[in-house]
């Protein structure tokens, strides 16, 4: 991430070279992303007891989403929007926008460098004593782990249940301002919608994880509730955008409410999914199981954005992908038979 952020800040006058450096920086940042995103279940198992693991996973994974929430605000507030404003085409205003973008890139490079320096200075790998039996137990090798994952039908079910809706939602939220532009919602308003949906998902996700720690064995039930809510909220948003057909009221309140509820339900499901992955395929290492599903999620997001490059004049098909993916995930979880192998080991051996 330090190298990627640094490449984007190299002051090169040649626009083609600058473009290649920025693409290279984005590639390095993308390669680092899955490692950071998948660290939460491993850290919670290594450092926390069984009745704290879900909460620790939620905090570690959802705090990462707060960066995405900040991006919804920082972009529109720091860099003025050029679309739809003719006076910004002047040379002075173009240079002003360029300067603001470069300032934001330098600030991101500084923050990443600071965190990297802190990790170099002090970042212990594990506590002096393992907090649970699972934390001290032996895990499978990489080769055996991948073989077990690919041959485990139950894991593939929940992997698709996670990857499809979360991948679609990630791609959809990334271009939310473009989707809302045809219905006359500004870029700043779209940023606030994305911000509150992510913040709400963090709060609800931590609350749900705490509930899962108090009452164990309820991960599937929690996911069914969250995915049902996501299906209803995404359907409401999609039908609201088709106001000429459905005649539903298209107001700022309905758009805010439906988008924020969708973000709350889907974002808060991430730590619950992570915990269910680890429980289902234990003793496969946490980083491998969660890394596979994160890779699948990125694949679905990439495929969706690839189609968007060809069908970018009309977004109703993109909106319909949301309720369709949430409904498919709900059906997969409904048919899924849950098991808690890691929790069983901790309880039985401790006793």
mmCIF file of C-alpha atoms in Angstrom, residues 82-337:
data_model
loop_
_atom_site.group_PDB
_atom_site.id
_atom_site.type_symbol
_atom_site.label_atom_id
_atom_site.label_comp_id
_atom_site.label_asym_id
_atom_site.label_seq_id
_atom_site.Cartn_x
_atom_site.Cartn_y
_atom_site.Cartn_z
ATOM 1 C CA UNK A 82 -16.739 19.057 -12.735
ATOM 2 C CA UNK A 83 -19.803 17.409 -14.277
ATOM 3 C CA UNK A 84 -22.716 19.643 -15.193
ATOM 4 C CA UNK A 85 -20.902 22.935 -14.479
ATOM 5 C CA UNK A 86 -19.702 24.737 -17.591
ATOM 6 C CA UNK A 87 -17.676 27.395 -15.779
ATOM 7 C CA UNK A 88 -15.283 24.746 -14.454
ATOM 8 C CA UNK A 89 -13.939 24.196 -17.957
ATOM 9 C CA UNK A 90 -11.649 27.221 -17.645
ATOM 10 C CA UNK A 91 -7.916 26.635 -17.271
ATOM 11 C CA UNK A 92 -7.726 28.049 -13.746
ATOM 12 C CA UNK A 93 -10.521 25.870 -12.423
ATOM 13 C CA UNK A 94 -9.111 22.791 -14.136
ATOM 14 C CA UNK A 95 -5.768 23.438 -12.424
ATOM 15 C CA UNK A 96 -7.593 23.929 -9.104
ATOM 16 C CA UNK A 97 -9.255 20.513 -9.428
ATOM 17 C CA UNK A 98 -5.903 18.943 -10.329
ATOM 18 C CA UNK A 99 -4.245 20.507 -7.281
ATOM 19 C CA UNK A 100 -6.986 19.241 -4.971
ATOM 20 C CA UNK A 101 -6.693 15.713 -6.347
ATOM 21 C CA UNK A 102 -2.917 15.736 -5.846
ATOM 22 C CA UNK A 103 -3.321 17.054 -2.307
ATOM 23 C CA UNK A 104 -5.662 14.161 -1.499
ATOM 24 C CA UNK A 105 -3.213 11.639 -2.972
ATOM 25 C CA UNK A 106 -0.349 13.066 -0.879
ATOM 26 C CA UNK A 107 -2.525 12.937 2.253
ATOM 27 C CA UNK A 108 -3.386 9.276 1.613
ATOM 28 C CA UNK A 109 0.298 8.468 1.094
ATOM 29 C CA UNK A 110 1.131 10.145 4.409
ATOM 30 C CA UNK A 111 -1.531 8.209 6.330
ATOM 31 C CA UNK A 112 -0.501 4.852 4.858
ATOM 32 C CA UNK A 113 3.179 5.579 5.591
ATOM 33 C CA UNK A 114 2.359 6.474 9.191
ATOM 34 C CA UNK A 115 0.442 3.229 9.770
ATOM 35 C CA UNK A 116 3.217 1.238 8.085
ATOM 36 C CA UNK A 117 5.831 2.837 10.362
ATOM 37 C CA UNK A 118 3.736 2.020 13.442
ATOM 38 C CA UNK A 119 3.421 -1.617 12.335
ATOM 39 C CA UNK A 120 7.197 -1.830 11.851
ATOM 40 C CA UNK A 121 7.803 -0.357 15.295
ATOM 41 C CA UNK A 122 5.459 -2.653 17.251
ATOM 42 C CA UNK A 123 3.156 -5.398 16.006
ATOM 43 C CA UNK A 124 3.415 -8.657 18.015
ATOM 44 C CA UNK A 125 2.300 -11.799 16.215
ATOM 45 C CA UNK A 126 0.502 -13.431 19.154
ATOM 46 C CA UNK A 127 -0.148 -13.046 22.909
ATOM 47 C CA UNK A 128 2.117 -14.710 25.482
ATOM 48 C CA UNK A 129 -0.516 -17.393 26.148
ATOM 49 C CA UNK A 130 -3.185 -18.635 23.683
ATOM 50 C CA UNK A 131 -6.703 -17.533 24.713
ATOM 51 C CA UNK A 132 -8.374 -20.754 23.524
ATOM 52 C CA UNK A 133 -7.717 -24.309 22.361
ATOM 53 C CA UNK A 134 -8.366 -23.306 18.758
ATOM 54 C CA UNK A 135 -5.735 -20.587 18.944
ATOM 55 C CA UNK A 136 -3.085 -23.135 19.950
ATOM 56 C CA UNK A 137 -4.154 -25.984 17.646
ATOM 57 C CA UNK A 138 -2.382 -27.079 14.470
ATOM 58 C CA UNK A 139 -3.847 -25.980 11.115
ATOM 59 C CA UNK A 140 -3.798 -27.640 7.703
ATOM 60 C CA UNK A 141 -1.149 -26.844 5.124
ATOM 61 C CA UNK A 142 -1.907 -24.552 2.197
ATOM 62 C CA UNK A 143 -2.263 -27.400 -0.277
ATOM 63 C CA UNK A 144 -4.532 -29.493 1.917
ATOM 64 C CA UNK A 145 -6.547 -26.392 2.815
ATOM 65 C CA UNK A 146 -7.311 -25.544 -0.807
ATOM 66 C CA UNK A 147 -8.195 -29.168 -1.578
ATOM 67 C CA UNK A 148 -10.591 -29.275 1.369
ATOM 68 C CA UNK A 149 -12.216 -25.957 0.445
ATOM 69 C CA UNK A 150 -12.789 -26.901 -3.179
ATOM 70 C CA UNK A 151 -14.238 -30.291 -2.212
ATOM 71 C CA UNK A 152 -16.497 -28.922 0.553
ATOM 72 C CA UNK A 153 -19.924 -28.299 -1.003
ATOM 73 C CA UNK A 154 -21.228 -26.533 2.106
ATOM 74 C CA UNK A 155 -18.338 -24.056 1.991
ATOM 75 C CA UNK A 156 -18.940 -23.375 -1.701
ATOM 76 C CA UNK A 157 -22.580 -22.636 -0.913
ATOM 77 C CA UNK A 158 -21.861 -19.973 1.679
ATOM 78 C CA UNK A 159 -18.911 -18.668 -0.369
ATOM 79 C CA UNK A 160 -21.305 -17.885 -3.221
ATOM 80 C CA UNK A 161 -23.880 -16.564 -0.742
ATOM 81 C CA UNK A 162 -21.251 -14.049 0.418
ATOM 82 C CA UNK A 163 -19.433 -13.264 -2.812
ATOM 83 C CA UNK A 164 -22.381 -12.597 -5.125
ATOM 84 C CA UNK A 165 -24.331 -9.952 -3.128
ATOM 85 C CA UNK A 166 -21.239 -8.325 -1.577
ATOM 86 C CA UNK A 167 -19.459 -8.184 -4.943
ATOM 87 C CA UNK A 168 -22.501 -6.682 -6.645
ATOM 88 C CA UNK A 169 -22.991 -4.210 -3.792
ATOM 89 C CA UNK A 170 -19.331 -3.136 -3.852
ATOM 90 C CA UNK A 171 -19.493 -2.431 -7.567
ATOM 91 C CA UNK A 172 -22.865 -0.705 -7.238
ATOM 92 C CA UNK A 173 -21.809 1.542 -4.355
ATOM 93 C CA UNK A 174 -18.613 2.487 -6.193
ATOM 94 C CA UNK A 175 -20.645 4.114 -8.979
ATOM 95 C CA UNK A 176 -23.538 5.247 -6.798
ATOM 96 C CA UNK A 177 -23.171 8.857 -7.908
ATOM 97 C CA UNK A 178 -23.559 7.802 -11.560
ATOM 98 C CA UNK A 179 -26.613 5.694 -10.759
ATOM 99 C CA UNK A 180 -28.311 8.535 -8.877
ATOM 100 C CA UNK A 181 -27.436 11.275 -11.405
ATOM 101 C CA UNK A 182 -30.347 10.451 -13.799
ATOM 102 C CA UNK A 183 -32.815 10.983 -10.945
ATOM 103 C CA UNK A 184 -31.219 14.365 -10.134
ATOM 104 C CA UNK A 185 -29.277 13.426 -6.996
ATOM 105 C CA UNK A 186 -26.037 15.373 -6.616
ATOM 106 C CA UNK A 187 -22.615 13.831 -6.090
ATOM 107 C CA UNK A 188 -22.466 15.235 -2.551
ATOM 108 C CA UNK A 189 -25.844 13.704 -1.640
ATOM 109 C CA UNK A 190 -24.720 10.373 -3.097
ATOM 110 C CA UNK A 191 -21.617 10.613 -0.912
ATOM 111 C CA UNK A 192 -23.691 11.194 2.219
ATOM 112 C CA UNK A 193 -25.902 8.220 1.339
ATOM 113 C CA UNK A 194 -22.855 5.981 0.984
ATOM 114 C CA UNK A 195 -21.361 7.371 4.196
ATOM 115 C CA UNK A 196 -24.395 6.728 6.390
ATOM 116 C CA UNK A 197 -25.054 3.292 4.895
ATOM 117 C CA UNK A 198 -21.490 2.228 5.735
ATOM 118 C CA UNK A 199 -21.499 3.765 9.217
ATOM 119 C CA UNK A 200 -24.871 2.166 9.942
ATOM 120 C CA UNK A 201 -23.551 -1.181 8.758
ATOM 121 C CA UNK A 202 -20.580 -0.887 11.120
ATOM 122 C CA UNK A 203 -22.772 -0.127 14.138
ATOM 123 C CA UNK A 204 -25.340 -2.845 13.401
ATOM 124 C CA UNK A 205 -22.625 -5.353 12.476
ATOM 125 C CA UNK A 206 -20.825 -4.926 15.797
ATOM 126 C CA UNK A 207 -24.148 -5.202 17.652
ATOM 127 C CA UNK A 208 -25.057 -8.401 15.767
ATOM 128 C CA UNK A 209 -21.625 -9.875 16.437
ATOM 129 C CA UNK A 210 -21.952 -9.115 20.137
ATOM 130 C CA UNK A 211 -25.319 -10.878 20.106
ATOM 131 C CA UNK A 212 -23.675 -13.878 18.384
ATOM 132 C CA UNK A 213 -21.058 -14.010 21.153
ATOM 133 C CA UNK A 214 -23.707 -14.015 23.878
ATOM 134 C CA UNK A 215 -25.922 -16.626 22.180
ATOM 135 C CA UNK A 216 -23.703 -19.034 20.273
ATOM 136 C CA UNK A 217 -24.871 -21.111 17.323
ATOM 137 C CA UNK A 218 -27.065 -18.364 15.823
ATOM 138 C CA UNK A 219 -24.940 -17.297 12.845
ATOM 139 C CA UNK A 220 -27.273 -18.757 10.206
ATOM 140 C CA UNK A 221 -30.337 -17.176 11.821
ATOM 141 C CA UNK A 222 -28.638 -13.759 11.920
ATOM 142 C CA UNK A 223 -27.660 -14.035 8.256
ATOM 143 C CA UNK A 224 -31.213 -14.958 7.277
ATOM 144 C CA UNK A 225 -32.520 -11.821 8.994
ATOM 145 C CA UNK A 226 -29.888 -9.563 7.408
ATOM 146 C CA UNK A 227 -30.275 -10.968 3.893
ATOM 147 C CA UNK A 228 -34.063 -10.771 4.097
ATOM 148 C CA UNK A 229 -33.754 -7.104 4.999
ATOM 149 C CA UNK A 230 -31.231 -6.528 2.194
ATOM 150 C CA UNK A 231 -33.564 -8.145 -0.346
ATOM 151 C CA UNK A 232 -36.504 -5.956 0.695
ATOM 152 C CA UNK A 233 -34.420 -2.758 0.830
ATOM 153 C CA UNK A 234 -32.796 -3.336 -2.591
ATOM 154 C CA UNK A 235 -36.172 -4.129 -4.148
ATOM 155 C CA UNK A 236 -37.618 -0.939 -2.661
ATOM 156 C CA UNK A 237 -34.748 1.143 -4.049
ATOM 157 C CA UNK A 238 -34.970 -0.431 -7.516
ATOM 158 C CA UNK A 239 -38.727 0.073 -7.774
ATOM 159 C CA UNK A 240 -38.393 3.636 -6.516
ATOM 160 C CA UNK A 241 -35.935 4.438 -9.314
ATOM 161 C CA UNK A 242 -38.529 3.163 -11.814
ATOM 162 C CA UNK A 243 -41.018 5.780 -10.648
ATOM 163 C CA UNK A 244 -42.458 6.274 -14.152
ATOM 164 C CA UNK A 245 -43.527 2.629 -14.151
ATOM 165 C CA UNK A 246 -44.271 1.884 -10.493
ATOM 166 C CA UNK A 247 -45.499 5.401 -9.524
ATOM 167 C CA UNK A 248 -43.786 5.056 -6.152
ATOM 168 C CA UNK A 249 -42.857 8.383 -4.526
ATOM 169 C CA UNK A 250 -39.320 9.405 -5.520
ATOM 170 C CA UNK A 251 -38.108 11.663 -2.722
ATOM 171 C CA UNK A 252 -34.823 12.313 -0.986
ATOM 172 C CA UNK A 253 -36.162 10.575 2.127
ATOM 173 C CA UNK A 254 -37.063 7.345 0.281
ATOM 174 C CA UNK A 255 -33.729 7.228 -1.532
ATOM 175 C CA UNK A 256 -31.769 7.863 1.663
ATOM 176 C CA UNK A 257 -33.778 5.305 3.642
ATOM 177 C CA UNK A 258 -33.654 2.483 1.076
ATOM 178 C CA UNK A 259 -29.932 2.942 0.288
ATOM 179 C CA UNK A 260 -28.921 3.263 3.925
ATOM 180 C CA UNK A 261 -30.941 0.201 4.951
ATOM 181 C CA UNK A 262 -29.378 -1.801 2.117
ATOM 182 C CA UNK A 263 -25.894 -0.787 3.233
ATOM 183 C CA UNK A 264 -26.683 -1.561 6.860
ATOM 184 C CA UNK A 265 -27.960 -5.067 6.117
ATOM 185 C CA UNK A 266 -25.157 -6.072 3.726
ATOM 186 C CA UNK A 267 -22.201 -4.417 5.489
ATOM 187 C CA UNK A 268 -23.222 -5.836 8.858
ATOM 188 C CA UNK A 269 -23.359 -9.365 7.394
ATOM 189 C CA UNK A 270 -19.611 -9.403 6.589
ATOM 190 C CA UNK A 271 -18.251 -10.379 10.056
ATOM 191 C CA UNK A 272 -21.050 -12.916 10.527
ATOM 192 C CA UNK A 273 -20.120 -14.529 7.213
ATOM 193 C CA UNK A 274 -16.445 -14.565 8.189
ATOM 194 C CA UNK A 275 -17.167 -16.338 11.451
ATOM 195 C CA UNK A 276 -19.377 -18.885 9.673
ATOM 196 C CA UNK A 277 -16.643 -19.587 7.101
ATOM 197 C CA UNK A 278 -14.092 -20.324 9.817
ATOM 198 C CA UNK A 279 -16.481 -22.514 11.816
ATOM 199 C CA UNK A 280 -17.514 -24.503 8.737
ATOM 200 C CA UNK A 281 -14.060 -25.413 7.392
ATOM 201 C CA UNK A 282 -11.980 -25.555 10.596
ATOM 202 C CA UNK A 283 -9.015 -26.464 10.821
ATOM 203 C CA UNK A 284 -8.401 -24.662 7.519
ATOM 204 C CA UNK A 285 -6.503 -21.419 8.375
ATOM 205 C CA UNK A 286 -8.736 -18.376 8.664
ATOM 206 C CA UNK A 287 -6.768 -16.341 6.150
ATOM 207 C CA UNK A 288 -7.145 -18.965 3.412
ATOM 208 C CA UNK A 289 -10.894 -19.518 3.759
ATOM 209 C CA UNK A 290 -11.683 -15.801 3.986
ATOM 210 C CA UNK A 291 -9.167 -15.019 1.229
ATOM 211 C CA UNK A 292 -10.941 -17.357 -1.184
ATOM 212 C CA UNK A 293 -14.345 -15.760 -0.616
ATOM 213 C CA UNK A 294 -12.894 -12.248 -0.850
ATOM 214 C CA UNK A 295 -11.306 -13.197 -4.166
ATOM 215 C CA UNK A 296 -14.659 -14.499 -5.409
ATOM 216 C CA UNK A 297 -16.355 -11.293 -4.292
ATOM 217 C CA UNK A 298 -13.814 -9.215 -6.222
ATOM 218 C CA UNK A 299 -14.359 -11.408 -9.284
ATOM 219 C CA UNK A 300 -18.116 -10.785 -9.263
ATOM 220 C CA UNK A 301 -17.527 -7.072 -8.738
ATOM 221 C CA UNK A 302 -15.056 -6.989 -11.631
ATOM 222 C CA UNK A 303 -17.412 -8.825 -13.979
ATOM 223 C CA UNK A 304 -20.212 -6.411 -13.140
ATOM 224 C CA UNK A 305 -18.025 -3.342 -13.695
ATOM 225 C CA UNK A 306 -16.788 -4.871 -16.954
ATOM 226 C CA UNK A 307 -20.351 -5.039 -18.266
ATOM 227 C CA UNK A 308 -20.882 -1.495 -17.030
ATOM 228 C CA UNK A 309 -18.257 -0.249 -19.501
ATOM 229 C CA UNK A 310 -20.518 -1.431 -22.347
ATOM 230 C CA UNK A 311 -23.954 -0.667 -20.864
ATOM 231 C CA UNK A 312 -23.381 2.661 -19.109
ATOM 232 C CA UNK A 313 -26.162 4.744 -20.618
ATOM 233 C CA UNK A 314 -28.922 3.121 -18.566
ATOM 234 C CA UNK A 315 -28.600 1.696 -15.034
ATOM 235 C CA UNK A 316 -31.875 -0.116 -14.332
ATOM 236 C CA UNK A 317 -30.238 -3.482 -15.103
ATOM 237 C CA UNK A 318 -27.529 -2.655 -12.562
ATOM 238 C CA UNK A 319 -30.131 -1.883 -9.912
ATOM 239 C CA UNK A 320 -31.981 -5.155 -10.568
ATOM 240 C CA UNK A 321 -28.757 -7.089 -9.967
ATOM 241 C CA UNK A 322 -28.958 -6.051 -6.307
ATOM 242 C CA UNK A 323 -32.278 -7.679 -5.269
ATOM 243 C CA UNK A 324 -31.504 -10.667 -7.504
ATOM 244 C CA UNK A 325 -28.147 -11.306 -5.816
ATOM 245 C CA UNK A 326 -29.579 -10.785 -2.315
ATOM 246 C CA UNK A 327 -32.441 -13.195 -3.001
ATOM 247 C CA UNK A 328 -30.069 -15.835 -4.372
ATOM 248 C CA UNK A 329 -27.873 -15.483 -1.293
ATOM 249 C CA UNK A 330 -30.903 -15.787 0.976
ATOM 250 C CA UNK A 331 -31.926 -19.057 -0.707
ATOM 251 C CA UNK A 332 -28.388 -20.460 -0.418
ATOM 252 C CA UNK A 333 -28.215 -19.674 3.302
ATOM 253 C CA UNK A 334 -31.695 -21.124 3.794
ATOM 254 C CA UNK A 335 -30.491 -24.450 2.347
ATOM 255 C CA UNK A 336 -27.182 -24.361 4.212
ATOM 256 C CA UNK A 337 -26.602 -26.798 7.096
#
